[in-house]
Structures are given as structure tokens and as C-alpha cells.
Short mmCIF file of C-alpha atoms in Angstrom, two decimals:
data_model
loop_
_atom_site.label_atom_id
_atom_site.label_comp_id
_atom_site.label_asym_id
_atom_site.label_seq_id
_atom_site.Cartn_x
_atom_site.Cartn_y
_atom_site.Cartn_z
CA MET A 1 -14.11 -13.29 19.84
CA HIS A 2 -15.35 -14.20 16.38
CA THR A 3 -15.49 -17.80 15.20
CA VAL A 4 -13.63 -18.86 12.08
CA GLY A 5 -16.96 -19.22 10.30
CA GLU A 6 -17.97 -15.66 11.16
CA LEU A 7 -14.64 -14.31 9.98
CA LEU A 8 -14.83 -16.24 6.69
CA ARG A 9 -18.35 -14.95 6.10
CA GLU A 10 -17.14 -11.42 6.79
CA TRP A 11 -14.36 -11.78 4.22
CA ARG A 12 -16.76 -13.31 1.68
CA HIS A 13 -19.13 -10.35 2.09
CA ARG A 14 -16.19 -7.95 1.77
CA ARG A 15 -15.31 -9.60 -1.55
CA ARG A 16 -18.95 -9.49 -2.63
CA LEU A 17 -19.11 -13.22 -3.30
CA SER A 18 -21.98 -15.59 -2.74
CA GLN A 19 -21.44 -18.93 -1.01
CA LEU A 20 -21.82 -20.55 -4.43
CA ASP A 21 -19.19 -18.23 -5.93
CA LEU A 22 -16.69 -19.17 -3.24
CA ALA A 23 -17.57 -22.87 -3.44
CA ILE A 24 -16.98 -22.99 -7.19
CA ALA A 25 -13.68 -21.07 -6.90
CA ALA A 26 -12.40 -23.31 -4.09
CA ASN A 27 -13.81 -26.52 -5.66
CA VAL A 28 -15.96 -27.43 -2.64
CA SER A 29 -19.72 -27.71 -2.20
CA SER A 30 -21.75 -24.62 -1.34
CA ARG A 31 -23.31 -26.67 1.45
CA HIS A 32 -19.85 -27.14 3.00
CA VAL A 33 -19.19 -23.40 2.85
CA SER A 34 -22.53 -22.80 4.57
CA LEU A 35 -21.79 -25.35 7.28
CA VAL A 36 -18.39 -23.80 7.95
CA GLU A 37 -19.80 -20.27 8.17
CA THR A 38 -22.59 -21.31 10.56
CA GLY A 39 -20.19 -23.29 12.76
CA LYS A 40 -21.87 -26.62 12.03
CA SER A 41 -18.68 -27.96 10.44
CA GLN A 42 -15.14 -27.45 11.74
CA PRO A 43 -12.81 -26.81 8.80
CA SER A 44 -9.29 -28.20 8.70
CA ALA A 45 -6.34 -25.82 8.62
CA ASP A 46 -5.80 -26.65 4.95
CA MET A 47 -9.43 -25.85 4.15
CA ILE A 48 -9.15 -22.51 5.93
CA ILE A 49 -6.08 -21.59 3.87
CA ARG A 50 -7.79 -22.82 0.71
CA LEU A 51 -10.82 -20.61 1.27
CA ALA A 52 -8.66 -17.70 2.38
CA GLU A 53 -6.59 -17.88 -0.81
CA HIS A 54 -9.69 -17.60 -2.97
CA LEU A 55 -10.94 -14.73 -0.80
CA ASP A 56 -7.60 -12.92 -1.22
CA VAL A 57 -7.23 -12.69 2.56
CA PRO A 58 -3.91 -11.06 3.59
CA LEU A 59 -1.42 -13.30 5.39
CA ARG A 60 -1.83 -11.44 8.71
CA GLU A 61 -5.57 -12.14 8.61
CA ARG A 62 -5.07 -15.75 7.56
CA ASN A 63 -3.20 -16.30 10.83
CA ARG A 64 -6.18 -14.80 12.63
CA LEU A 65 -8.49 -17.26 10.87
CA LEU A 66 -6.30 -20.19 11.91
CA LEU A 67 -6.15 -19.01 15.51
CA ALA A 68 -9.91 -18.64 15.62
CA ALA A 69 -10.22 -22.29 14.59
CA GLY A 70 -7.70 -23.44 17.18
CA PHE A 71 -4.74 -23.93 14.86
CA ALA A 72 -1.24 -22.47 15.07
CA PRO A 73 -0.39 -19.58 12.72
CA ARG A 74 1.35 -20.56 9.51
CA TYR A 75 2.86 -17.25 8.45
CA ALA A 76 5.82 -15.69 10.21
CA GLU A 77 6.42 -11.95 10.56
CA ARG A 78 10.14 -11.39 10.46
CA PRO A 79 12.01 -8.07 10.45
CA LEU A 80 13.07 -6.98 6.97
CA THR A 81 16.62 -6.35 8.16
CA GLY A 82 16.87 -9.70 9.96
CA GLU A 83 18.87 -12.70 8.81
CA ARG A 84 15.91 -14.68 7.47
CA LEU A 85 14.85 -11.91 5.10
CA SER A 86 18.33 -10.66 4.27
CA ALA A 87 18.14 -11.81 0.63
CA ALA A 88 14.80 -10.05 0.15
CA TRP A 89 16.04 -6.85 1.85
CA GLU A 90 19.15 -6.86 -0.31
CA ALA A 91 17.03 -7.26 -3.43
CA ILE A 92 14.79 -4.39 -2.36
CA GLY A 93 17.80 -2.18 -1.77
CA ARG A 94 19.23 -2.97 -5.20
CA VAL A 95 15.93 -2.08 -6.89
CA VAL A 96 15.65 1.21 -5.01
CA ARG A 97 19.26 2.24 -5.64
CA ALA A 98 19.13 1.20 -9.30
CA HIS A 99 16.24 3.57 -9.88
CA GLU A 100 18.44 6.61 -9.30
CA PRO A 101 18.60 9.36 -10.41
CA TYR A 102 14.82 9.20 -9.98
CA PRO A 103 13.04 8.74 -6.63
CA ALA A 104 12.09 5.33 -5.26
CA LEU A 105 11.03 4.35 -1.78
CA VAL A 106 9.75 1.37 0.17
CA VAL A 107 6.62 1.64 2.32
CA ASP A 108 4.84 -0.68 4.71
CA ARG A 109 1.07 -1.22 4.92
CA GLY A 110 0.73 2.04 6.88
CA TRP A 111 2.69 3.95 4.22
CA ASN A 112 5.62 4.47 6.55
CA ILE A 113 8.83 4.89 4.58
CA LEU A 114 11.25 2.03 5.30
CA LEU A 115 13.89 2.90 2.72
CA ALA A 116 14.42 5.58 0.09
CA ASN A 117 17.12 6.44 -2.41
CA ARG A 118 19.03 9.71 -2.54
CA ALA A 119 16.77 11.20 -5.23
CA LEU A 120 14.09 11.79 -2.58
CA ASP A 121 16.37 14.14 -0.58
CA PRO A 122 15.55 17.38 -2.52
CA PHE A 123 11.84 16.83 -1.79
CA LEU A 124 12.43 16.27 1.91
CA ALA A 125 14.10 19.69 2.11
CA TYR A 126 10.66 21.29 1.69
CA ALA A 127 9.06 19.49 4.68
CA ALA A 128 8.84 20.63 8.29
CA PRO A 129 11.43 18.89 10.50
CA ASP A 130 8.84 17.13 12.65
CA LEU A 131 7.39 15.38 9.57
CA LEU A 132 10.83 13.86 8.99
CA GLN A 133 11.06 12.21 12.40
CA PRO A 134 11.06 8.41 12.00
CA PRO A 135 8.93 6.74 10.96
CA VAL A 136 8.38 9.18 8.10
CA ASN A 137 4.88 8.65 6.71
CA MET A 138 4.43 9.13 2.98
CA LEU A 139 0.80 10.25 3.21
CA ARG A 140 1.53 12.78 5.92
CA LEU A 141 4.58 14.03 4.02
CA GLY A 142 2.62 14.41 0.81
CA PHE A 143 -0.68 15.87 2.05
CA ASP A 144 0.19 17.85 5.19
CA GLU A 145 0.29 21.62 4.73
CA ARG A 146 3.75 21.60 6.37
CA GLY A 147 4.92 18.98 3.89
CA LEU A 148 4.70 18.84 0.12
CA ALA A 149 1.01 19.75 -0.25
CA PRO A 150 1.68 23.47 -0.94
CA TYR A 151 4.05 22.49 -3.75
CA LEU A 152 1.75 19.96 -5.38
CA VAL A 153 0.03 21.83 -8.23
CA ASN A 154 -2.65 19.21 -8.87
CA LEU A 155 -3.23 18.36 -5.21
CA ALA A 156 -6.97 17.67 -5.59
CA GLU A 157 -6.38 15.31 -8.50
CA VAL A 158 -3.63 13.40 -6.74
CA ARG A 159 -5.69 13.21 -3.55
CA SER A 160 -8.59 11.72 -5.54
CA VAL A 161 -6.36 9.07 -7.08
CA LEU A 162 -4.80 8.13 -3.75
CA ARG A 163 -8.19 8.12 -2.12
CA ALA A 164 -9.44 5.46 -4.51
CA ARG A 165 -6.24 3.42 -4.17
CA LEU A 166 -6.22 3.48 -0.37
CA ALA A 167 -9.93 2.68 -0.20
CA ARG A 168 -9.18 -0.50 -2.17
CA GLN A 169 -6.25 -1.24 0.15
CA LEU A 170 -8.46 -0.85 3.21
CA THR A 171 -11.02 -3.18 1.66
CA ARG A 172 -8.37 -5.82 1.05
CA ALA A 173 -6.48 -5.39 4.32
CA PRO A 174 -8.21 -3.36 7.07
CA SER A 175 -5.79 -1.34 9.20
CA PRO A 176 -6.72 1.07 12.01
CA GLU A 177 -3.48 2.99 11.44
CA LEU A 178 -4.14 3.48 7.73
CA LEU A 179 -7.80 4.28 8.32
CA ALA A 180 -6.82 7.08 10.73
CA LEU A 181 -4.46 8.58 8.14
CA PHE A 182 -7.10 8.22 5.42
CA GLU A 183 -9.69 10.08 7.50
CA GLU A 184 -7.17 12.80 8.43
CA TYR A 185 -6.00 13.59 4.92
CA LEU A 186 -8.49 12.04 2.45
CA GLY A 187 -11.89 12.05 4.15
CA SER A 188 -14.07 9.03 4.82
CA PRO A 189 -13.32 5.90 2.73
CA PHE A 190 -16.99 4.92 2.98
CA SER A 191 -18.48 8.03 1.41
CA GLU A 192 -18.81 8.98 -2.21
CA GLY A 193 -16.41 11.79 -3.03
CA ALA A 194 -16.16 13.98 -6.07
CA GLU A 195 -13.61 12.41 -8.39
CA ARG A 196 -11.41 14.56 -10.61
CA THR A 197 -10.82 13.52 -14.18
CA SER A 198 -7.55 13.92 -16.01
CA THR A 199 -6.49 14.47 -19.61
CA ALA A 200 -3.18 12.67 -19.08
CA GLU A 201 -2.47 10.18 -21.86
CA ILE A 202 -0.60 7.46 -19.96
CA ALA A 203 -0.95 8.14 -16.24
CA ILE A 204 -2.13 10.84 -13.86
CA PRO A 205 0.97 12.88 -12.99
CA MET A 206 2.11 14.42 -9.75
CA ILE A 207 3.01 17.99 -10.66
CA PHE A 208 5.31 19.77 -8.21
CA ARG A 209 6.32 23.44 -8.49
CA PHE A 210 9.53 24.44 -6.79
CA GLY A 211 10.85 27.96 -7.30
CA GLY A 212 8.76 28.53 -10.43
CA ARG A 213 9.81 25.24 -12.03
CA GLU A 214 7.38 22.34 -12.56
CA ILE A 215 8.41 18.71 -12.13
CA ARG A 216 5.94 16.19 -13.56
CA LEU A 217 6.17 12.60 -12.29
CA PHE A 218 4.19 9.40 -12.59
CA SER A 219 4.57 6.38 -10.34
CA THR A 220 4.59 2.58 -10.43
CA THR A 221 4.14 0.13 -7.56
CA THR A 222 6.05 -3.13 -7.13
CA SER A 223 5.26 -5.83 -4.59
CA PHE A 224 6.45 -9.37 -3.88
CA GLY A 225 4.67 -12.13 -5.77
CA THR A 226 3.06 -14.83 -3.57
CA PRO A 227 5.03 -14.03 -0.39
CA LEU A 228 4.84 -16.42 2.57
CA ASP A 229 5.98 -13.86 5.14
CA ILE A 230 3.69 -11.21 6.57
CA THR A 231 6.33 -8.48 6.36
CA LEU A 232 6.96 -9.11 2.67
CA ASP A 233 3.22 -9.32 2.02
CA GLU A 234 2.79 -5.79 3.38
CA VAL A 235 5.64 -3.88 1.72
CA SER A 236 5.75 -2.26 -1.69
CA ILE A 237 8.21 -0.23 -3.73
CA GLU A 238 6.98 3.12 -5.07
CA SER A 239 9.04 4.29 -8.06
CA TYR A 240 8.72 7.66 -9.73
CA TYR A 241 9.53 8.57 -13.35
CA PRO A 242 9.73 11.94 -15.13
CA MET A 243 7.01 12.63 -17.70
CA ASP A 244 9.10 15.00 -19.80
CA ASP A 245 12.68 16.03 -20.51
CA ASP A 246 12.60 19.08 -18.28
CA SER A 247 11.41 17.00 -15.33
CA ALA A 248 14.16 14.46 -16.02
CA ALA A 249 16.73 17.26 -16.06
CA TYR A 250 15.75 18.28 -12.54
CA PHE A 251 17.26 14.98 -11.33
CA THR A 252 20.14 14.64 -13.76
CA GLN A 253 21.55 18.17 -13.59
CA PRO A 254 23.60 18.57 -10.36
CA ASN A 255 22.58 22.17 -9.79
CA ASP A 256 18.92 21.18 -9.74
CA ALA A 257 18.89 17.75 -8.10
CA GLY A 258 20.73 18.93 -5.02
CA ARG A 259 18.78 22.14 -4.60
CA ALA A 260 17.03 22.73 -1.27
CA ARG A 261 14.47 25.32 -0.27
CA ALA A 262 15.56 28.82 -1.10
#
């Protein structure tokens, strides 16, 4: 079992900070940081949280730091649909539903879909039934050959963008589950891959082709600001917008939006 000092040093290296960098950011002496990392000084719980905040350590891992130092965890992990998070879950639902007629969905840190609006349904019609068994995973749905991959015109470009994004996510918050998905569909996050460039003016689109018709979408990501609950810290809302009028019409014209696989 790692000591709290070893874990803090690991996070500091992951953030590519020197002891002096961290000391200045946290307003402590670099000598104190050194003593904590080597185990010669036992930090208080408040000091651990202070250093963790400046290292951008996820809440789940902050609990691990506290436990390693002999303190009780500070951050709860409550179910999204439970009473304590009911207000947050209701707000998430309103955001997702309000985004209709365009797709929006909620994913956890492993990119499992927790909630989606009705605009996603036409896309699900193109996936193999086993990919739709709960929990539906967004990466598997998008990149599996039995999912949406055959319909994604610019698959290599989208894979490159997601590869960079997920590599950053793994750096911030390591997850064996996400790493396994990354290696299955995107290659190794620790190797240099060929990156595709794009001529898009505002964002790299996802271009789907269904029945000879192209739907061009770009996405935005929304997360909770300064959450104090692990569950909220690890969820995000993925919202998709049409990049042109024809793509918008796919969702607003009833004959198109409700269309399933021919």
C-alpha cells in the first residue's frame, strides 16, 4: 500500500510540476512538500486536500489520499437517482430534455450512458442489439463495427479527436475500465499516433451517412462546477448540434427523425 507522500508525488509527476511549483501554488514551503513526499512529515487532512486541489486530483482519488494518511474520506458517492442528489438529477434531466430535437446524453467516467433524450433513438436503430444491453457504452456504440462505426464517414478523424480527449481524461483520472475501452477501440494512450487534421471552421464534425444522406454534428460537453460528490464529479452531459440546415432537418422533420434502418 502506498503512503500518502508517495501518492502525492505520483500526482505531482503526473501533472509535471516540480516541488517548488506545487509549493508556490499551495502557498507552502517547498521543504514542507519534500518532507511530506518522503514521509518525514505527516500532513493534516486539510493540507492533503489543499495539495490535492492544486494538483487537480479527482474526488475519488482524494479519498484515497486521506485513507492512506489515516483519515476518514471526505467525499461521498451517492447514487444519482437517490434522494440526496435528486435536485442534481432533476437538473440534468431538464438539460437533456430541453436539448431536443437534437441528441443529448449523460455519461459516467467510463462513458456508460446514464440518460439520453429521444433524439438519440434513430441512431440506436443502427446498432446490434447486444450493444444496447445496459449499461450502453458510448465508445463501444460509436466505434464498434456492429454499432455506428460503419455509418461514420470521418471515422479516423473522430477517433483521433476522441483519442486525444480520452488520453487527457486518463491522465487526470486513471480508470482501468476506461483504459480497457481505450486500448480496444483507440489503441494505446501512451504511444504517439498519427493525428488527422481538419478544415472545419468551428469544430471537428461527426459526419454520419444513413441511406445516402449525411448528418453533420458537433458536440459540447457540460460538467458540474466544483462538485463535492464523487458521482457528480464523474458525470458529464454530451450535447450534439447540427452544423447545417439539412442536418437540422433530419431531427425536425418527422419522416426523418423517426426513421430506423431500412
